[in-house]
mmCIF file of C-alpha atoms in Angstrom:
data_model
loop_
_atom_site.group_PDB
_atom_site.id
_atom_site.type_symbol
_atom_site.label_atom_id
_atom_site.label_comp_id
_atom_site.label_asym_id
_atom_site.label_seq_id
_atom_site.Cartn_x
_atom_site.Cartn_y
_atom_site.Cartn_z
ATOM 1 C CA VAL A 13 26.058 -46.754 -112.283
ATOM 2 C CA LEU A 14 23.170 -43.998 -112.559
ATOM 3 C CA VAL A 15 24.676 -41.399 -114.897
ATOM 4 C CA LEU A 16 23.731 -37.480 -114.889
ATOM 5 C CA THR A 17 24.174 -34.452 -116.870
ATOM 6 C CA ARG A 18 24.769 -31.418 -114.422
ATOM 7 C CA ARG A 19 25.377 -27.825 -115.595
ATOM 8 C CA PRO A 20 27.865 -25.480 -112.703
ATOM 9 C CA ASN A 21 25.757 -24.931 -109.842
ATOM 10 C CA GLN A 22 23.452 -27.691 -110.397
ATOM 11 C CA SER A 23 23.307 -30.748 -107.564
ATOM 12 C CA ILE A 24 22.226 -33.631 -107.319
ATOM 13 C CA VAL A 25 20.488 -34.840 -103.981
ATOM 14 C CA ILE A 26 21.349 -37.909 -102.618
ATOM 15 C CA GLY A 27 19.278 -39.985 -99.388
ATOM 16 C CA GLY A 28 16.494 -37.961 -98.164
ATOM 17 C CA GLY A 29 18.133 -34.649 -99.159
ATOM 18 C CA GLU A 30 21.120 -35.005 -96.671
ATOM 19 C CA ILE A 31 23.935 -35.410 -99.111
ATOM 20 C CA VAL A 32 24.126 -32.628 -101.532
ATOM 21 C CA VAL A 33 26.845 -32.590 -104.599
ATOM 22 C CA THR A 34 27.076 -29.010 -106.572
ATOM 23 C CA VAL A 35 29.215 -28.807 -109.829
ATOM 24 C CA LEU A 36 30.599 -25.525 -108.908
ATOM 25 C CA GLU A 37 33.143 -24.920 -111.753
ATOM 26 C CA VAL A 38 34.441 -26.712 -114.612
ATOM 27 C CA ARG A 39 37.315 -25.957 -116.180
ATOM 28 C CA GLY A 40 39.386 -27.583 -118.865
ATOM 29 C CA ASP A 41 39.816 -31.368 -116.975
ATOM 30 C CA GLN A 42 38.815 -30.218 -113.742
ATOM 31 C CA ILE A 43 35.845 -29.733 -112.164
ATOM 32 C CA ARG A 44 35.238 -28.575 -108.437
ATOM 33 C CA LEU A 45 32.351 -30.253 -106.090
ATOM 34 C CA GLY A 46 30.740 -29.121 -103.461
ATOM 35 C CA ILE A 47 29.794 -31.285 -101.095
ATOM 36 C CA LYS A 48 27.018 -30.851 -98.448
ATOM 37 C CA ALA A 49 26.499 -33.718 -95.991
ATOM 38 C CA PRO A 50 25.734 -34.661 -92.440
ATOM 39 C CA ARG A 51 28.483 -34.402 -90.259
ATOM 40 C CA ASP A 52 28.936 -37.740 -89.518
ATOM 41 C CA VAL A 53 29.362 -38.642 -93.183
ATOM 42 C CA ASP A 54 32.879 -38.837 -93.843
ATOM 43 C CA VAL A 55 33.646 -37.774 -97.452
ATOM 44 C CA HIS A 56 37.022 -38.265 -99.239
ATOM 45 C CA ARG A 57 39.127 -38.433 -102.123
ATOM 46 C CA ASP A 58 38.242 -41.672 -103.468
ATOM 47 C CA GLU A 59 42.376 -42.442 -104.199
ATOM 48 C CA VAL A 60 43.053 -41.157 -100.554
ATOM 49 C CA TRP A 61 40.630 -43.156 -98.888
ATOM 50 C CA ALA A 62 42.055 -45.868 -100.720
ATOM 51 C CA GLU A 63 45.662 -45.189 -100.028
ATOM 52 C CA LEU A 64 44.401 -44.581 -95.881
ATOM 53 C CA GLN A 65 43.158 -48.194 -96.204
ATOM 54 C CA LYS A 66 45.993 -49.891 -97.516
ATOM 55 C CA ALA A 67 48.211 -47.822 -94.789
ATOM 56 C CA ASN A 68 46.164 -49.230 -91.643
ATOM 57 C CA ARG A 69 45.959 -52.271 -92.979
ATOM 58 C CA ALA A 70 49.699 -52.581 -93.569
ATOM 59 C CA ALA A 71 50.224 -51.036 -89.939
ATOM 60 C CA ALA A 72 48.089 -53.644 -88.337
ATOM 61 C CA LEU A 73 50.363 -55.735 -85.884
ATOM 62 C CA THR A 74 51.659 -58.852 -86.562
ATOM 63 C CA ASP A 75 54.977 -59.262 -84.390
ATOM 64 C CA ARG A 76 54.910 -57.572 -81.050
ATOM 65 C CA SER A 77 58.661 -58.741 -80.644
ATOM 66 C CA ALA A 78 59.070 -55.710 -83.647
ATOM 67 C CA VAL A 79 57.871 -53.033 -80.796
ATOM 68 C CA GLY A 80 59.886 -54.053 -78.674
ATOM 69 C CA GLN A 81 62.900 -54.009 -81.302
ATOM 70 C CA LEU A 82 61.813 -50.568 -82.078
ATOM 71 C CA ASP A 83 61.809 -49.411 -78.604
ATOM 72 C CA ARG A 84 65.310 -50.467 -77.931
ATOM 73 C CA LEU A 85 66.028 -48.243 -81.489
ATOM 74 C CA ARG A 86 64.868 -45.438 -79.757
ATOM 75 C CA ARG A 87 66.576 -45.519 -76.978
ATOM 76 C CA GLU A 88 69.674 -45.757 -78.745
ATOM 77 C CA ARG A 89 69.183 -43.050 -80.974
ATOM 78 C CA PRO A 90 68.048 -39.414 -81.133
ATOM 79 C CA PRO A 91 64.405 -39.008 -81.954
ATOM 80 C CA GLY A 92 63.438 -36.777 -85.081
ATOM 81 C CA PRO A 93 65.067 -34.770 -87.263
ATOM 82 C CA SER A 94 63.457 -31.135 -86.249
ATOM 83 C CA SER A 95 63.966 -32.140 -82.137
ATOM 84 C CA SER A 96 66.370 -30.690 -79.742
ATOM 85 C CA MET B 12 31.077 -50.845 -66.462
ATOM 86 C CA SER B 13 33.771 -53.404 -65.407
ATOM 87 C CA SER B 14 36.596 -52.453 -63.199
ATOM 88 C CA GLU B 15 38.853 -53.459 -66.586
ATOM 89 C CA THR B 16 36.951 -50.426 -68.360
ATOM 90 C CA GLU B 17 38.185 -47.908 -65.736
ATOM 91 C CA THR B 18 41.326 -48.820 -65.693
ATOM 92 C CA VAL B 19 42.225 -49.471 -69.057
ATOM 93 C CA PRO B 20 40.896 -46.285 -71.733
ATOM 94 C CA GLU B 21 38.501 -47.464 -74.143
ATOM 95 C CA LEU B 22 38.180 -45.403 -76.964
ATOM 96 C CA HIS B 23 35.203 -45.822 -79.369
ATOM 97 C CA PHE B 24 36.102 -44.850 -83.054
ATOM 98 C CA ALA B 25 31.981 -44.400 -84.620
ATOM 99 C CA ALA B 26 32.964 -44.974 -87.646
ATOM 100 C CA GLY B 27 35.556 -48.003 -87.427
ATOM 101 C CA LEU B 28 38.795 -47.369 -88.796
ATOM 102 C CA PRO B 29 39.503 -46.713 -92.486
ATOM 103 C CA GLY B 30 39.968 -50.587 -93.718
ATOM 104 C CA PHE B 31 38.574 -51.704 -90.713
ATOM 105 C CA PRO B 32 35.079 -50.814 -90.400
ATOM 106 C CA ASP B 33 33.639 -52.866 -88.000
ATOM 107 C CA ALA B 34 36.324 -52.229 -85.301
ATOM 108 C CA ARG B 35 35.000 -49.179 -83.206
ATOM 109 C CA ARG B 36 35.785 -49.902 -80.145
ATOM 110 C CA PHE B 37 39.778 -50.141 -79.132
ATOM 111 C CA ALA B 38 41.807 -50.569 -75.699
ATOM 112 C CA LEU B 39 44.618 -47.865 -75.634
ATOM 113 C CA VAL B 40 47.717 -49.812 -73.634
ATOM 114 C CA TYR B 41 51.014 -48.294 -72.932
ATOM 115 C CA TRP B 42 53.815 -50.486 -74.174
ATOM 116 C CA GLY B 43 55.151 -52.716 -71.654
ATOM 117 C CA ASP B 44 52.637 -51.287 -69.051
ATOM 118 C CA ASP B 45 54.939 -48.321 -68.634
ATOM 119 C CA THR B 46 53.175 -44.888 -68.761
ATOM 120 C CA ASP B 47 56.855 -42.874 -69.657
ATOM 121 C CA SER B 48 56.892 -45.187 -72.590
ATOM 122 C CA ALA B 49 56.339 -43.503 -76.167
ATOM 123 C CA PHE B 50 54.417 -46.477 -77.790
ATOM 124 C CA SER B 51 51.123 -47.624 -76.971
ATOM 125 C CA ILE B 52 48.944 -50.592 -78.157
ATOM 126 C CA LEU B 53 46.110 -49.987 -79.638
ATOM 127 C CA THR B 54 44.233 -53.543 -79.458
ATOM 128 C CA SER B 55 40.755 -54.123 -80.813
ATOM 129 C CA LEU B 56 37.665 -55.136 -79.139
ATOM 130 C CA GLU B 57 35.925 -56.493 -81.231
ATOM 131 C CA GLN B 58 38.090 -58.149 -83.691
ATOM 132 C CA ASP B 59 40.556 -60.680 -82.455
ATOM 133 C CA GLY B 60 44.521 -60.077 -82.954
ATOM 134 C CA LEU B 61 43.911 -56.940 -84.303
ATOM 135 C CA GLU B 62 46.294 -54.141 -82.859
ATOM 136 C CA PHE B 63 48.097 -50.699 -83.885
ATOM 137 C CA LEU B 64 51.007 -49.505 -82.260
ATOM 138 C CA VAL B 65 50.435 -45.403 -81.807
ATOM 139 C CA VAL B 66 52.434 -43.091 -80.597
ATOM 140 C CA PRO B 67 51.967 -39.321 -79.514
ATOM 141 C CA PRO B 68 53.393 -36.884 -82.588
ATOM 142 C CA VAL B 69 55.310 -34.543 -80.530
ATOM 143 C CA MET B 70 57.366 -37.089 -79.153
ATOM 144 C CA PHE B 71 58.641 -37.783 -82.690
ATOM 145 C CA PHE B 72 57.899 -34.990 -84.696
ATOM 146 C CA PRO B 73 57.824 -31.843 -82.459
ATOM 147 C CA LEU B 74 57.072 -29.758 -85.877
ATOM 148 C CA TYR B 75 54.088 -31.674 -86.465
ATOM 149 C CA ALA B 76 50.866 -29.106 -86.003
ATOM 150 C CA PRO B 77 47.869 -30.359 -88.112
ATOM 151 C CA GLU B 78 44.953 -28.808 -88.551
ATOM 152 C CA ILE B 79 42.235 -30.863 -87.557
ATOM 153 C CA ASP B 80 38.828 -30.061 -89.760
ATOM 154 C CA ASP B 81 35.889 -28.024 -87.813
ATOM 155 C CA ALA B 82 33.493 -31.698 -88.944
ATOM 156 C CA THR B 83 35.921 -33.611 -86.616
ATOM 157 C CA VAL B 84 36.272 -31.201 -84.009
ATOM 158 C CA GLU B 85 32.621 -30.786 -84.121
ATOM 159 C CA ARG B 86 31.569 -34.485 -84.056
ATOM 160 C CA LEU B 87 34.083 -34.987 -81.234
ATOM 161 C CA GLY B 88 32.493 -32.311 -79.115
ATOM 162 C CA ILE B 89 36.379 -30.954 -79.065
ATOM 163 C CA GLU B 90 35.895 -27.301 -77.525
ATOM 164 C CA THR B 91 39.381 -26.349 -76.538
ATOM 165 C CA ALA B 92 43.087 -28.039 -77.808
ATOM 166 C CA ASP B 93 43.297 -29.725 -74.274
ATOM 167 C CA ASP B 94 40.425 -31.671 -74.787
ATOM 168 C CA ALA B 95 41.932 -33.280 -78.023
ATOM 169 C CA LEU B 96 44.402 -36.259 -77.435
ATOM 170 C CA LEU B 97 46.517 -36.830 -80.999
ATOM 171 C CA LEU B 98 48.557 -39.961 -81.875
ATOM 172 C CA VAL B 99 49.743 -41.400 -84.856
ATOM 173 C CA ILE B 100 49.592 -45.108 -86.193
ATOM 174 C CA VAL B 101 53.239 -45.987 -86.601
ATOM 175 C CA ASN B 102 53.755 -49.173 -89.506
ATOM 176 C CA VAL B 103 56.680 -51.321 -88.090
ATOM 177 C CA PRO B 104 57.904 -53.462 -90.857
ATOM 178 C CA GLY B 105 58.595 -56.793 -89.044
ATOM 179 C CA ASP B 106 62.127 -57.269 -90.472
ATOM 180 C CA ASP B 107 63.066 -54.297 -90.455
ATOM 181 C CA PRO B 108 61.907 -51.980 -87.475
ATOM 182 C CA SER B 109 64.138 -48.909 -87.758
ATOM 183 C CA LYS B 110 62.752 -48.274 -91.147
ATOM 184 C CA ALA B 111 59.342 -47.845 -88.965
ATOM 185 C CA THR B 112 57.024 -45.328 -90.387
ATOM 186 C CA ALA B 113 54.203 -42.877 -88.750
ATOM 187 C CA ASN B 114 51.085 -41.802 -90.704
ATOM 188 C CA LEU B 115 50.989 -38.261 -90.155
ATOM 189 C CA LEU B 116 48.435 -37.906 -92.998
ATOM 190 C CA ALA B 117 45.882 -38.905 -91.334
ATOM 191 C CA PRO B 118 46.285 -38.574 -87.394
ATOM 192 C CA ILE B 119 43.804 -40.299 -84.608
ATOM 193 C CA VAL B 120 42.192 -37.355 -83.201
ATOM 194 C CA VAL B 121 40.539 -38.898 -79.485
ATOM 195 C CA ASN B 122 38.225 -36.668 -77.167
ATOM 196 C CA ARG B 123 39.958 -37.235 -73.634
ATOM 197 C CA HIS B 124 37.092 -36.787 -71.755
ATOM 198 C CA THR B 125 34.310 -38.737 -73.712
ATOM 199 C CA ARG B 126 37.148 -41.232 -75.410
ATOM 200 C CA GLU B 127 35.365 -40.826 -79.137
ATOM 201 C CA ALA B 128 37.728 -41.531 -81.496
ATOM 202 C CA VAL B 129 37.961 -40.463 -85.360
ATOM 203 C CA GLN B 130 41.155 -40.845 -87.863
ATOM 204 C CA ALA B 131 41.130 -37.544 -89.508
ATOM 205 C CA VAL B 132 42.465 -37.225 -93.108
ATOM 206 C CA LEU B 133 44.570 -33.979 -93.136
ATOM 207 C CA ALA B 134 44.079 -31.828 -95.951
ATOM 208 C CA ASP B 135 46.384 -33.154 -98.489
ATOM 209 C CA GLY B 136 49.930 -32.113 -99.591
ATOM 210 C CA GLU B 137 50.914 -31.161 -95.963
ATOM 211 C CA TYR B 138 52.043 -34.556 -93.949
ATOM 212 C CA GLU B 139 52.942 -37.900 -94.895
ATOM 213 C CA ILE B 140 51.307 -41.257 -94.874
ATOM 214 C CA HIS B 141 54.766 -43.148 -94.486
ATOM 215 C CA ALA B 142 57.214 -40.782 -92.407
ATOM 216 C CA PRO B 143 60.343 -42.414 -91.068
ATOM 217 C CA LEU B 144 59.576 -42.304 -87.516
ATOM 218 C CA LEU B 145 63.378 -42.764 -86.401
ATOM 219 C CA GLN B 146 66.754 -40.580 -88.050
ATOM 220 C CA ASP B 147 68.728 -42.217 -89.951
#
C-alpha cells in the first residue's frame, strides 16, 4: 500500500490525472474527501459497496418456483403499507 | 440484431452489476410472459443461470421517490423523467417467499430508448437495502 501524507486542500492524482482526491477538511476523527473522477468511474463508500455486492449475490434467483409463490401471495394481500 | 433481441428487451449494464462485474447484458422478460405482471426476470445473457427478480417500485412502494445523481443521469443520457425506467431487485427467500425484500437503496435505472442501465446507489440513510415487499 502506498502511503502519502496530505494536508487539507492538498490532493492526490490517480491515473493520468483523471482521478483527483482532495482532502477538504479534517475534523476530529472524520476526514472529508472530494473526489473528481470521470463519470464512468463509480465511487462508493467501501462498506456500502460491500453491502450492495452482498445483497446482489444473495438476490440471484436460485429457485423460480419461489417467484410463483410470491406472485400468488401478492394477489392475496394488499401491496405496500403506503398505498390505497 | 436477431429477431429475438427485437422482441426481448436487452439491457446493457456498462459497469456490470455490483457483485457480478462481468454480467453486462441482460434480457428483461415479464414473469410468465404476462405483460400485466408486476414481476419481471432479468436474465444474464453471459453468465449461465444468473437471473434476478425485479419489479417497478411504484407497484409496491408508491411513495418511493429516489433522487438519482447527476452523474448517473448523464451517463445514461437521460433527459426527462419519461426517458427513465426504474426497477428494483427483489430477494426472494426460497424457504419463505413472503419474506421477500426489495433493494430500494440501489435501484436499477434504465434509459428506455437506449436500454443502457445502471444500478445506482442512493445517498445514505434514505432507503433500505432490504425493504419488505409485502405487508405483514
